[in-house]
XYZ file of N, CA, C and O in Angstrom:
884
model
N 43.234 53.329 48.226
C 42.777 52.135 48.938
C 41.372 51.766 48.515
O 41.075 50.644 48.167
N 40.453 52.756 48.540
C 39.066 52.466 48.231
C 38.915 51.928 46.817
O 38.146 51.024 46.561
N 39.715 52.483 45.864
C 39.584 52.053 44.491
C 39.943 50.588 44.324
O 39.252 49.838 43.630
N 41.029 50.150 44.945
C 41.422 48.753 44.806
C 40.433 47.826 45.493
O 40.149 46.735 45.019
N 39.877 48.259 46.611
C 38.893 47.442 47.310
C 37.603 47.314 46.507
O 36.997 46.252 46.436
N 37.175 48.399 45.882
C 35.964 48.354 45.071
C 36.170 47.430 43.885
O 35.280 46.661 43.512
N 37.362 47.465 43.282
C 37.659 46.550 42.177
C 37.532 45.107 42.633
O 36.988 44.266 41.927
N 38.022 44.827 43.824
C 37.916 43.464 44.362
C 36.453 43.091 44.575
O 36.031 41.972 44.280
N 35.668 44.023 45.073
C 34.260 43.749 45.314
C 33.524 43.444 44.033
O 32.714 42.513 43.957
N 33.803 44.189 42.984
C 33.142 43.959 41.716
C 33.480 42.597 41.148
O 32.654 41.947 40.522
N 34.712 42.144 41.395
C 35.131 40.848 40.890
C 34.307 39.714 41.481
O 34.008 38.730 40.824
N 33.885 39.840 42.726
C 33.097 38.772 43.334
C 31.612 39.083 43.289
O 30.799 38.453 43.954
N 31.233 40.112 42.502
C 29.829 40.309 42.202
C 29.061 41.133 43.189
O 27.834 41.000 43.281
N 29.722 42.017 43.948
C 28.993 42.878 44.871
C 28.598 44.139 44.128
O 29.435 44.878 43.643
N 27.316 44.426 44.054
C 26.859 45.630 43.369
C 26.900 46.830 44.286
O 27.022 47.970 43.856
N 26.794 46.615 45.573
C 26.797 47.702 46.532
C 26.558 47.143 47.912
O 26.266 45.972 48.080
N 26.659 47.980 48.911
C 26.506 47.486 50.279
C 25.428 48.238 51.039
O 25.378 48.209 52.253
N 24.562 48.913 50.299
C 23.408 49.523 50.936
C 23.777 50.549 51.968
O 24.555 51.452 51.731
N 23.224 50.385 53.154
C 23.394 51.391 54.204
C 24.530 51.066 55.161
O 24.611 51.626 56.238
N 25.410 50.139 54.795
C 26.527 49.784 55.662
C 27.407 51.009 55.886
O 27.718 51.756 54.966
N 27.796 51.230 57.125
C 28.657 52.355 57.460
C 30.083 52.084 56.987
O 30.603 50.987 57.144
N 30.701 53.087 56.376
C 32.065 52.925 55.873
C 33.017 52.585 57.010
O 32.853 53.026 58.152
N 34.029 51.801 56.689
C 34.980 51.317 57.694
C 35.910 52.426 58.159
O 36.299 53.306 57.396
N 36.285 52.370 59.418
C 37.355 53.211 59.938
C 38.694 52.589 59.547
O 38.756 51.451 59.075
N 39.782 53.315 59.769
C 41.097 52.741 59.505
C 41.335 51.530 60.396
O 41.922 50.523 59.961
N 40.858 51.587 61.619
C 40.972 50.427 62.494
C 40.250 49.222 61.932
O 40.742 48.089 62.011
N 39.071 49.452 61.346
C 38.338 48.361 60.702
C 39.136 47.774 59.545
O 39.108 46.557 59.306
N 39.822 48.641 58.804
C 40.641 48.151 57.694
C 41.718 47.194 58.210
O 42.011 46.167 57.591
N 42.291 47.528 59.356
C 43.303 46.642 59.940
C 42.678 45.313 60.382
O 43.268 44.245 60.201
N 41.495 45.388 60.970
C 40.816 44.170 61.414
C 40.510 43.276 60.215
O 40.702 42.049 60.269
N 40.039 43.870 59.129
C 39.761 43.097 57.923
C 41.007 42.365 57.448
O 40.956 41.170 57.116
N 42.157 43.055 57.443
C 43.391 42.405 56.992
C 43.861 41.345 57.974
O 44.497 40.360 57.575
N 43.541 41.522 59.238
C 43.898 40.498 60.217
C 43.124 39.208 59.945
O 43.703 38.107 59.929
N 41.816 39.344 59.730
C 40.998 38.163 59.405
C 41.488 37.505 58.115
O 41.683 36.283 58.043
N 41.670 38.333 57.076
C 42.024 37.804 55.759
C 43.420 37.193 55.752
O 43.636 36.099 55.219
N 44.366 37.891 56.356
C 45.729 37.387 56.393
C 45.856 36.101 57.189
O 46.573 35.177 56.797
N 45.160 36.034 58.316
C 45.202 34.813 59.133
C 44.666 33.625 58.338
O 45.260 32.541 58.346
N 43.553 33.833 57.635
C 42.957 32.747 56.857
C 43.874 32.308 55.727
O 44.037 31.113 55.464
N 44.499 33.271 55.056
C 45.401 32.923 53.967
C 46.645 32.224 54.487
O 47.106 31.233 53.899
N 47.196 32.701 55.600
C 48.352 32.038 56.189
C 48.051 30.605 56.590
O 48.877 29.697 56.400
N 46.857 30.385 57.133
C 46.454 29.034 57.530
C 46.273 28.141 56.309
O 46.682 26.973 56.309
N 45.666 28.693 55.261
C 45.473 27.908 54.034
C 46.809 27.515 53.420
O 46.983 26.395 52.928
N 47.760 28.427 53.456
C 49.082 28.121 52.908
C 49.736 26.955 53.636
O 50.248 26.019 53.011
N 49.705 27.018 54.958
C 50.429 26.009 55.734
C 49.682 24.690 55.829
O 50.289 23.617 55.758
N 48.367 24.746 55.964
C 47.599 23.521 56.190
C 47.076 22.886 54.912
O 47.046 21.658 54.786
N 46.624 23.687 53.972
C 46.026 23.139 52.749
C 47.049 22.947 51.637
O 47.006 21.958 50.908
N 47.969 23.899 51.483
C 48.960 23.817 50.417
C 50.287 23.249 50.895
O 51.206 23.074 50.098
N 50.390 22.981 52.188
C 51.575 22.345 52.776
C 52.840 23.152 52.513
O 53.906 22.601 52.222
N 52.715 24.475 52.631
C 53.855 25.373 52.457
C 54.552 25.547 53.804
O 53.917 25.882 54.799
N 55.860 25.349 53.837
C 56.618 25.436 55.079
C 57.436 26.715 55.200
O 57.757 27.131 56.320
N 57.791 27.309 54.071
C 58.551 28.558 54.097
C 57.865 29.568 53.178
O 57.461 29.232 52.061
N 57.747 30.809 53.647
C 56.940 31.817 52.963
C 57.730 33.108 52.788
O 58.398 33.581 53.714
N 57.615 33.696 51.619
C 58.099 35.042 51.359
C 56.908 35.937 51.063
O 55.971 35.507 50.384
N 56.931 37.146 51.568
C 55.829 38.078 51.354
C 56.384 39.340 50.707
O 57.285 39.979 51.255
N 55.851 39.690 49.534
C 56.211 40.935 48.860
C 55.035 41.886 48.974
O 53.894 41.517 48.652
N 55.292 43.103 49.440
C 54.214 44.049 49.690
C 54.743 45.471 49.591
O 55.947 45.692 49.535
N 53.822 46.429 49.551
C 54.244 47.823 49.617
C 54.377 48.227 51.093
O 54.213 47.402 51.991
N 54.661 49.494 51.324
C 54.929 49.938 52.691
C 53.744 50.637 53.346
O 53.902 51.311 54.366
N 52.547 50.462 52.812
C 51.375 51.062 53.451
C 51.044 50.311 54.735
O 51.352 49.129 54.885
N 50.400 51.000 55.664
C 50.072 50.374 56.944
C 49.083 49.231 56.776
O 49.146 48.228 57.492
N 48.188 49.352 55.820
C 47.200 48.294 55.586
C 47.894 47.028 55.079
O 47.611 45.915 55.539
N 48.803 47.175 54.123
C 49.515 45.998 53.621
C 50.434 45.411 54.680
O 50.633 44.198 54.728
N 50.982 46.272 55.534
C 51.806 45.764 56.633
C 50.967 44.906 57.567
O 51.428 43.859 58.055
N 49.722 45.319 57.817
C 48.832 44.536 58.665
C 48.506 43.196 58.025
O 48.530 42.143 58.677
N 48.201 43.216 56.728
C 47.916 41.976 56.004
C 49.118 41.045 56.024
O 49.004 39.858 56.350
N 50.277 41.593 55.671
C 51.476 40.767 55.652
C 51.821 40.207 57.021
O 52.232 39.054 57.147
N 51.626 41.019 58.053
C 51.895 40.550 59.404
C 50.981 39.416 59.817
O 51.402 38.467 60.497
N 49.708 39.498 59.410
C 48.758 38.434 59.749
C 49.094 37.134 59.020
O 49.025 36.044 59.604
N 49.457 37.238 57.742
C 49.881 36.048 56.990
C 51.113 35.431 57.647
O 51.173 34.226 57.892
N 52.087 36.285 57.948
C 53.338 35.820 58.534
C 53.128 35.198 59.904
O 53.686 34.145 60.224
N 52.306 35.853 60.731
C 52.068 35.347 62.078
C 51.459 33.960 62.071
O 51.864 33.082 62.847
N 50.481 33.747 61.185
C 49.850 32.426 61.088
C 50.837 31.395 60.556
O 50.895 30.259 61.042
N 51.641 31.800 59.573
C 52.597 30.860 58.982
C 53.643 30.417 59.998
O 53.938 29.218 60.126
N 54.229 31.359 60.735
C 55.282 30.976 61.684
C 54.714 30.273 62.909
O 55.428 29.519 63.587
N 53.437 30.476 63.190
C 52.814 29.750 64.300
C 52.831 28.248 64.056
O 52.848 27.457 65.004
N 52.868 27.856 62.785
C 52.855 26.434 62.433
C 54.235 25.911 62.067
O 54.383 24.723 61.754
N 55.231 26.791 62.081
C 56.589 26.346 61.779
C 57.564 27.252 62.511
O 57.783 28.391 62.106
N 58.146 26.743 63.591
C 59.025 27.547 64.438
C 60.494 27.402 64.078
O 61.365 27.857 64.807
N 60.789 26.777 62.937
C 62.183 26.609 62.536
C 62.787 27.955 62.117
O 62.070 28.943 61.917
N 64.091 27.962 61.931
C 64.775 29.159 61.448
C 64.532 29.357 59.957
O 64.286 28.395 59.214
N 64.585 30.616 59.536
C 64.565 30.972 58.110
C 63.308 30.500 57.381
O 63.367 30.130 56.204
N 62.170 30.530 58.061
C 60.931 30.109 57.408
C 60.177 31.287 56.800
O 59.204 31.091 56.073
N 60.633 32.506 57.076
C 59.886 33.681 56.641
C 60.831 34.773 56.163
O 61.842 35.058 56.803
N 60.483 35.382 55.037
C 61.171 36.584 54.560
C 60.128 37.564 54.047
O 59.077 37.156 53.541
N 60.431 38.844 54.167
C 59.503 39.873 53.702
C 60.248 40.911 52.882
O 61.372 41.306 53.225
N 59.627 41.349 51.804
C 60.153 42.429 50.973
C 59.146 43.563 50.992
O 58.033 43.420 50.476
N 59.519 44.675 51.608
C 58.636 45.837 51.702
C 59.112 46.877 50.693
O 60.079 47.594 50.932
N 58.419 46.949 49.561
C 58.863 47.792 48.467
C 58.403 49.233 48.655
O 57.234 49.479 48.971
N 59.320 50.158 48.449
C 58.985 51.584 48.443
C 58.454 51.998 47.080
O 57.554 52.825 46.963
N 59.039 51.409 46.042
C 58.630 51.668 44.664
C 59.103 50.501 43.817
O 59.619 49.512 44.332
N 58.936 50.630 42.508
C 59.262 49.522 41.618
C 60.755 49.367 41.375
O 61.219 48.283 40.989
N 61.522 50.399 41.621
C 62.930 50.405 41.218
C 63.759 49.324 41.897
O 64.615 48.715 41.266
N 63.530 49.102 43.180
C 64.379 48.170 43.909
C 63.800 46.789 44.068
O 64.231 46.035 44.959
N 62.851 46.408 43.212
C 62.155 45.129 43.403
C 63.092 43.936 43.341
O 63.023 43.031 44.183
N 63.976 43.904 42.362
C 64.845 42.733 42.195
C 65.706 42.498 43.423
O 65.843 41.364 43.903
N 66.279 43.560 43.951
C 67.111 43.428 45.154
C 66.261 43.087 46.373
O 66.654 42.254 47.205
N 65.072 43.705 46.464
C 64.224 43.499 47.641
C 63.734 42.067 47.767
O 63.637 41.533 48.874
N 63.427 41.429 46.635
C 62.838 40.084 46.724
C 63.878 38.980 46.745
O 63.522 37.808 46.899
N 65.147 39.317 46.632
C 66.178 38.275 46.625
C 66.087 37.331 47.827
O 66.229 36.101 47.667
N 65.818 37.835 49.058
C 65.707 36.912 50.202
C 64.490 35.985 50.129
O 64.394 35.040 50.906
N 63.566 36.254 49.200
C 62.363 35.436 49.091
C 62.551 34.238 48.171
O 61.729 33.317 48.169
N 63.603 34.241 47.392
C 63.733 33.277 46.308
C 63.957 31.847 46.772
O 63.758 30.910 45.988
N 64.373 31.648 48.027
C 64.555 30.282 48.518
C 63.327 29.767 49.261
O 63.350 28.664 49.816
N 62.254 30.534 49.258
C 61.035 30.130 49.962
C 60.124 29.312 49.047
O 60.135 29.468 47.826
N 59.315 28.441 49.656
C 58.431 27.573 48.881
C 57.306 28.341 48.204
O 56.782 27.907 47.172
N 56.908 29.458 48.802
C 55.838 30.275 48.218
C 56.144 31.739 48.430
O 56.719 32.120 49.458
N 55.760 32.560 47.462
C 55.840 34.016 47.573
C 54.433 34.575 47.429
O 53.736 34.293 46.446
N 54.018 35.347 48.424
C 52.699 35.979 48.410
C 52.855 37.419 47.934
O 53.678 38.170 48.466
N 52.067 37.815 46.946
C 52.040 39.203 46.494
C 50.873 39.889 47.184
O 49.711 39.630 46.884
N 51.201 40.758 48.139
C 50.186 41.378 49.003
C 50.196 42.890 48.817
O 50.437 43.645 49.753
N 49.937 43.322 47.592
C 49.950 44.746 47.277
C 48.524 45.292 47.249
O 47.619 44.660 46.719
N 48.344 46.476 47.800
C 47.034 47.125 47.832
C 47.114 48.318 48.761
O 47.938 49.206 48.593
N 46.256 48.317 49.771
C 46.330 49.329 50.810
C 46.090 50.736 50.318
O 45.304 50.978 49.403
N 46.811 51.676 50.914
C 46.585 53.095 50.624
C 47.329 53.590 49.388
O 47.256 54.767 49.041
N 48.047 52.714 48.718
C 48.868 53.103 47.573
C 48.009 53.180 46.309
O 47.114 52.368 46.096
N 48.295 54.154 45.455
C 47.542 54.326 44.212
C 47.665 53.083 43.331
O 48.717 52.452 43.284
N 46.589 52.726 42.602
C 46.602 51.508 41.787
C 47.755 51.445 40.800
O 48.351 50.386 40.604
N 48.089 52.572 40.165
C 49.161 52.540 39.182
C 50.521 52.281 39.836
O 51.399 51.640 39.236
N 50.699 52.739 41.080
C 51.947 52.459 41.788
C 52.018 50.990 42.198
O 53.071 50.354 42.103
N 50.893 50.458 42.671
C 50.852 49.033 42.993
C 51.127 48.188 41.759
O 51.863 47.197 41.820
N 50.523 48.577 40.632
C 50.758 47.824 39.397
C 52.229 47.829 39.027
O 52.794 46.792 38.645
N 52.872 48.970 39.149
C 54.297 49.057 38.815
C 55.122 48.142 39.716
O 56.058 47.470 39.243
N 54.784 48.094 41.005
C 55.530 47.232 41.932
C 55.256 45.757 41.666
O 56.172 44.930 41.738
N 54.009 45.422 41.359
C 53.681 44.033 41.031
C 54.405 43.611 39.760
O 54.989 42.515 39.689
N 54.383 44.466 38.747
C 55.072 44.151 37.492
C 56.562 43.947 37.724
O 57.154 42.978 37.231
N 57.171 44.837 38.496
C 58.599 44.720 38.777
C 58.911 43.459 39.572
O 59.935 42.799 39.340
N 58.034 43.105 40.506
C 58.231 41.887 41.295
C 58.121 40.647 40.421
O 58.954 39.721 40.516
N 57.113 40.603 39.571
C 56.959 39.466 38.664
C 58.125 39.380 37.683
O 58.583 38.276 37.357
N 58.614 40.514 37.233
C 59.774 40.521 36.323
C 60.989 39.933 37.037
O 61.745 39.134 36.454
N 61.175 40.310 38.298
C 62.306 39.784 39.066
C 62.161 38.282 39.297
O 63.149 37.532 39.214
N 60.948 37.825 39.584
C 60.716 36.388 39.767
C 60.954 35.635 38.465
O 61.523 34.540 38.465
N 60.517 36.222 37.363
C 60.743 35.590 36.061
C 62.224 35.538 35.729
O 62.734 34.499 35.267
N 62.938 36.632 35.965
C 64.373 36.676 35.668
C 65.137 35.652 36.501
O 66.147 35.089 36.045
N 64.665 35.419 37.729
C 65.312 34.442 38.613
C 64.814 33.025 38.356
O 65.303 32.074 38.976
N 63.835 32.891 37.453
C 63.200 31.594 37.174
C 62.745 30.936 38.472
O 62.987 29.745 38.714
N 62.071 31.718 39.298
C 61.579 31.224 40.585
C 60.590 30.086 40.353
O 59.588 30.244 39.642
N 60.852 28.945 40.960
C 60.040 27.756 40.714
C 58.963 27.536 41.766
O 58.106 26.667 41.601
N 58.997 28.307 42.856
C 58.024 28.105 43.920
C 56.640 28.625 43.563
O 56.401 29.170 42.484
N 55.748 28.455 44.510
C 54.361 28.869 44.346
C 54.248 30.389 44.454
O 54.915 31.011 45.280
N 53.409 30.997 43.632
C 53.096 32.414 43.735
C 51.629 32.541 44.107
O 50.756 31.943 43.461
N 51.369 33.299 45.170
C 50.007 33.444 45.695
C 49.615 34.919 45.618
O 50.345 35.787 46.098
N 48.458 35.190 45.053
C 48.007 36.556 44.798
C 46.885 36.945 45.740
O 45.850 36.264 45.803
N 47.094 38.044 46.459
C 46.006 38.607 47.254
C 44.927 39.131 46.311
O 45.190 39.466 45.161
N 43.689 39.220 46.815
C 42.566 39.650 45.986
C 42.805 41.013 45.347
O 42.378 41.269 44.214
N 43.517 41.905 46.035
C 43.763 43.243 45.496
C 44.772 43.227 44.356
O 44.922 44.224 43.646
N 45.453 42.102 44.154
C 46.321 41.914 42.994
C 45.558 41.196 41.884
O 45.640 41.554 40.710
N 44.776 40.189 42.272
C 44.038 39.387 41.290
C 42.885 40.173 40.662
O 42.718 40.180 39.435
N 42.095 40.840 41.468
C 40.878 41.488 40.970
C 41.134 42.549 39.905
O 40.400 42.604 38.913
N 42.140 43.413 40.069
C 42.403 44.413 39.024
C 43.179 43.863 37.822
O 43.631 44.634 36.984
N 43.340 42.540 37.768
C 44.009 41.861 36.653
C 45.459 42.334 36.472
O 45.927 42.568 35.353
N 46.153 42.422 37.600
C 47.538 42.890 37.542
C 48.453 41.916 36.824
O 49.452 42.331 36.224
N 48.147 40.617 36.862
C 48.948 39.653 36.118
C 48.844 39.910 34.622
O 49.851 39.925 33.913
N 47.621 40.100 34.138
C 47.413 40.366 32.720
C 48.174 41.610 32.278
O 48.816 41.627 31.218
N 48.087 42.658 33.085
C 48.732 43.918 32.724
C 50.251 43.776 32.715
O 50.924 44.318 31.831
N 50.778 43.043 33.689
C 52.223 42.824 33.729
C 52.679 41.995 32.533
O 53.708 42.279 31.909
N 51.904 40.961 32.197
C 52.252 40.094 31.071
C 52.173 40.846 29.751
O 52.982 40.608 28.838
N 51.221 41.755 29.634
C 51.092 42.544 28.407
C 52.270 43.497 28.226
O 52.649 43.836 27.108
N 52.862 43.897 29.336
C 53.975 44.843 29.294
C 55.309 44.160 29.038
O 56.204 44.746 28.412
N 55.454 42.918 29.510
C 56.737 42.219 29.386
C 56.504 40.800 28.866
O 55.874 39.981 29.538
N 57.042 40.509 27.707
C 56.869 39.184 27.120
C 57.472 38.093 28.003
O 56.936 36.978 28.068
N 58.566 38.418 28.699
C 59.191 37.405 29.548
C 58.314 37.049 30.739
O 58.306 35.903 31.200
N 57.550 38.028 31.246
C 56.594 37.731 32.323
C 55.489 36.826 31.791
O 55.094 35.852 32.441
N 54.974 37.137 30.603
C 53.910 36.329 30.006
C 54.357 34.890 29.812
O 53.630 33.937 30.139
N 55.573 34.714 29.302
C 56.094 33.364 29.082
C 56.293 32.629 30.398
O 55.963 31.435 30.514
N 56.831 33.334 31.379
C 57.079 32.733 32.690
C 55.775 32.283 33.347
O 55.657 31.132 33.800
N 54.784 33.162 33.398
C 53.520 32.835 34.062
C 52.752 31.748 33.309
O 52.109 30.894 33.925
N 52.819 31.781 31.987
C 52.116 30.769 31.200
C 52.654 29.369 31.472
O 51.925 28.382 31.323
N 53.919 29.302 31.888
C 54.522 28.000 32.152
C 54.407 27.523 33.582
O 54.869 26.424 33.912
N 53.778 28.326 34.460
C 53.683 27.946 35.873
C 52.370 27.219 36.162
O 51.300 27.667 35.758
N 52.481 26.104 36.884
C 51.295 25.357 37.289
C 51.076 25.432 38.798
O 50.341 24.626 39.368
N 51.734 26.412 39.439
C 51.573 26.576 40.887
C 51.303 28.046 41.224
O 52.047 28.683 41.945
N 50.210 28.539 40.642
C 49.724 29.889 40.905
C 48.396 29.797 41.650
O 47.532 28.983 41.302
N 48.243 30.630 42.664
C 46.989 30.680 43.428
C 46.547 32.118 43.619
O 47.360 33.037 43.591
N 45.250 32.299 43.820
C 44.714 33.632 44.089
C 43.590 33.532 45.108
O 42.841 32.542 45.148
N 43.480 34.563 45.932
C 42.430 34.655 46.941
C 41.332 35.583 46.449
O 41.609 36.671 45.942
N 40.066 35.148 46.576
C 38.930 36.031 46.346
C 38.000 35.952 47.549
O 38.099 35.043 48.378
N 37.086 36.918 47.626
C 36.143 36.992 48.738
C 34.722 36.974 48.191
O 34.396 37.717 47.256
N 33.863 36.145 48.774
C 32.443 36.106 48.409
C 31.627 36.338 49.679
O 31.263 35.395 50.383
N 31.326 37.612 50.003
C 30.612 37.888 51.252
C 29.175 37.394 51.248
O 28.614 37.147 52.310
N 28.571 37.231 50.078
C 27.195 36.727 50.035
C 27.124 35.301 50.564
O 26.167 34.921 51.251
N 28.131 34.506 50.220
C 28.204 33.131 50.715
C 29.032 33.041 52.000
O 29.169 31.959 52.561
N 29.585 34.176 52.437
C 30.458 34.264 53.611
C 31.617 33.270 53.510
O 31.868 32.460 54.396
N 32.354 33.411 52.384
C 33.484 32.538 52.143
C 34.634 33.306 51.521
O 34.429 34.195 50.678
N 35.837 32.979 51.952
C 37.049 33.373 51.238
C 37.492 32.149 50.452
O 37.498 31.029 50.972
N 37.864 32.343 49.208
C 38.125 31.239 48.295
C 39.554 31.290 47.777
O 40.016 32.335 47.302
N 40.234 30.168 47.878
C 41.578 30.054 47.334
C 41.483 29.276 46.031
O 41.036 28.130 46.012
N 41.890 29.924 44.944
C 41.792 29.332 43.617
C 43.139 28.848 43.125
O 44.186 29.424 43.465
N 43.114 27.834 42.287
C 44.237 27.555 41.401
C 44.006 28.396 40.158
O 42.923 28.331 39.552
N 44.989 29.197 39.781
C 44.797 30.109 38.662
C 45.907 29.929 37.634
O 46.902 29.251 37.875
N 45.705 30.577 36.479
C 46.678 30.468 35.403
C 46.601 31.711 34.531
O 45.622 32.477 34.585
N 47.634 31.900 33.735
C 47.617 32.900 32.677
C 47.559 32.134 31.364
O 48.521 31.455 30.994
N 46.431 32.218 30.675
C 46.222 31.482 29.440
C 45.924 32.461 28.312
O 44.970 33.235 28.387
N 46.752 32.425 27.285
C 46.613 33.347 26.157
C 46.583 34.795 26.638
O 45.818 35.628 26.121
N 47.402 35.067 27.645
C 47.509 36.423 28.165
C 46.393 36.839 29.091
O 46.366 37.988 29.538
N 45.481 35.927 29.426
C 44.332 36.257 30.265
C 44.357 35.469 31.572
O 44.685 34.280 31.587
N 43.999 36.146 32.658
C 43.873 35.472 33.950
C 42.663 34.544 33.925
O 41.596 34.916 33.436
N 42.831 33.357 34.488
C 41.705 32.441 34.579
C 41.812 31.598 35.839
O 42.916 31.279 36.292
N 40.675 31.274 36.423
C 40.640 30.360 37.558
C 40.385 28.951 37.044
O 39.462 28.725 36.258
N 41.202 28.022 37.502
C 41.007 26.624 37.143
C 40.150 25.894 38.161
O 39.867 24.711 38.002
N 39.764 26.610 39.215
C 38.898 26.007 40.217
C 39.296 26.397 41.623
O 40.431 26.819 41.874
N 38.366 26.258 42.534
C 38.608 26.558 43.944
C 39.229 25.340 44.604
O 38.708 24.226 44.500
N 40.361 25.556 45.281
C 41.048 24.448 45.939
C 40.796 24.431 47.445
O 41.047 23.426 48.108
N 40.279 25.551 47.975
C 40.002 25.600 49.413
C 39.008 26.718 49.702
O 39.102 27.801 49.140
N 38.026 26.416 50.560
C 37.049 27.405 50.993
C 37.236 27.691 52.474
O 37.401 26.767 53.268
N 37.223 28.979 52.827
C 37.353 29.399 54.217
C 36.080 30.105 54.645
O 35.669 31.088 54.017
N 35.427 29.600 55.665
C 34.191 30.205 56.142
C 34.488 31.545 56.821
O 35.411 31.652 57.642
N 33.703 32.547 56.473
C 33.828 33.870 57.082
C 32.764 34.017 58.169
O 31.578 33.830 57.892
N 33.177 34.333 59.393
C 32.168 34.568 60.421
C 31.514 35.932 60.209
O 31.895 36.689 59.308
N 30.516 36.248 61.007
C 29.770 37.486 60.806
C 30.657 38.720 60.963
O 30.509 39.702 60.220
N 31.577 38.686 61.904
C 32.445 39.845 62.135
C 33.328 40.120 60.921
O 33.483 41.271 60.489
N 33.924 39.079 60.395
C 34.765 39.219 59.200
C 33.932 39.728 58.024
O 34.326 40.654 57.304
N 32.753 39.154 57.840
C 31.893 39.554 56.727
C 31.465 41.012 56.842
O 31.511 41.769 55.858
N 31.070 41.418 58.028
C 30.583 42.790 58.200
C 31.683 43.815 58.016
O 31.459 44.887 57.441
N 32.897 43.508 58.481
C 33.981 44.473 58.313
C 34.411 44.538 56.848
O 34.812 45.597 56.351
N 34.275 43.428 56.112
C 34.526 43.465 54.685
C 33.503 44.347 53.971
O 33.844 45.189 53.132
N 32.242 44.171 54.317
C 31.196 44.994 53.698
C 31.390 46.465 54.011
O 31.168 47.338 53.174
N 31.812 46.735 55.238
C 32.068 48.132 55.635
C 33.193 48.725 54.791
O 33.131 49.891 54.390
N 34.210 47.917 54.519
C 35.335 48.392 53.716
C 34.906 48.675 52.273
O 35.512 49.516 51.597
N 33.855 47.997 51.805
C 33.352 48.210 50.459
C 32.381 49.397 50.359
O 32.029 49.813 49.268
N 31.895 49.868 51.494
C 30.847 50.890 51.490
C 31.352 52.174 50.851
O 32.472 52.617 51.102
N 30.504 52.775 50.047
C 30.864 54.023 49.372
C 30.455 55.212 50.227
O 29.476 55.139 50.939
């Protein structure tokens, strides 16, 4: 968990957090509640997404994040069949697990938590391979713990079909965090020449002091 969080912190330019006290597990859940709620709201209000699929691992932290995204999304759409979730145990069953997500307007990749980075990478790669094989046309949204360690690049380098699929998509988004400016940022992103790139910020979410402090605590070494 700490390794993936530190990678995310480095991506947004945090060199360290000084004397901030390290987060408890409860704090980790609170952080995901803030982050997931903001992302769920951005999906429904800014990107006009009405149906959401969430792919994640089975760690408690990712379950909290996914639950917060889902809760915010369904709060704005009470119709039937607006939400599906794929909770992956490992990479092997990804194709079968994400099948219920394929009719949704957006799929969020919410991998991170207590799972080792190489296991998360394997699950992300398998999920992207399944989406590519299904020629999924909906939006793909990447949590910061997927974007920051460059999991798209690594998956594309491993599978040419993933690289081709992602290079042809114009509806990719990624979430990053900038605690110095107290903002969560939703980017339009792309895979260009095998490299992840941001094409610009499409939505800014203000972070209150509580959200910012619990994020800094999670980054503390």
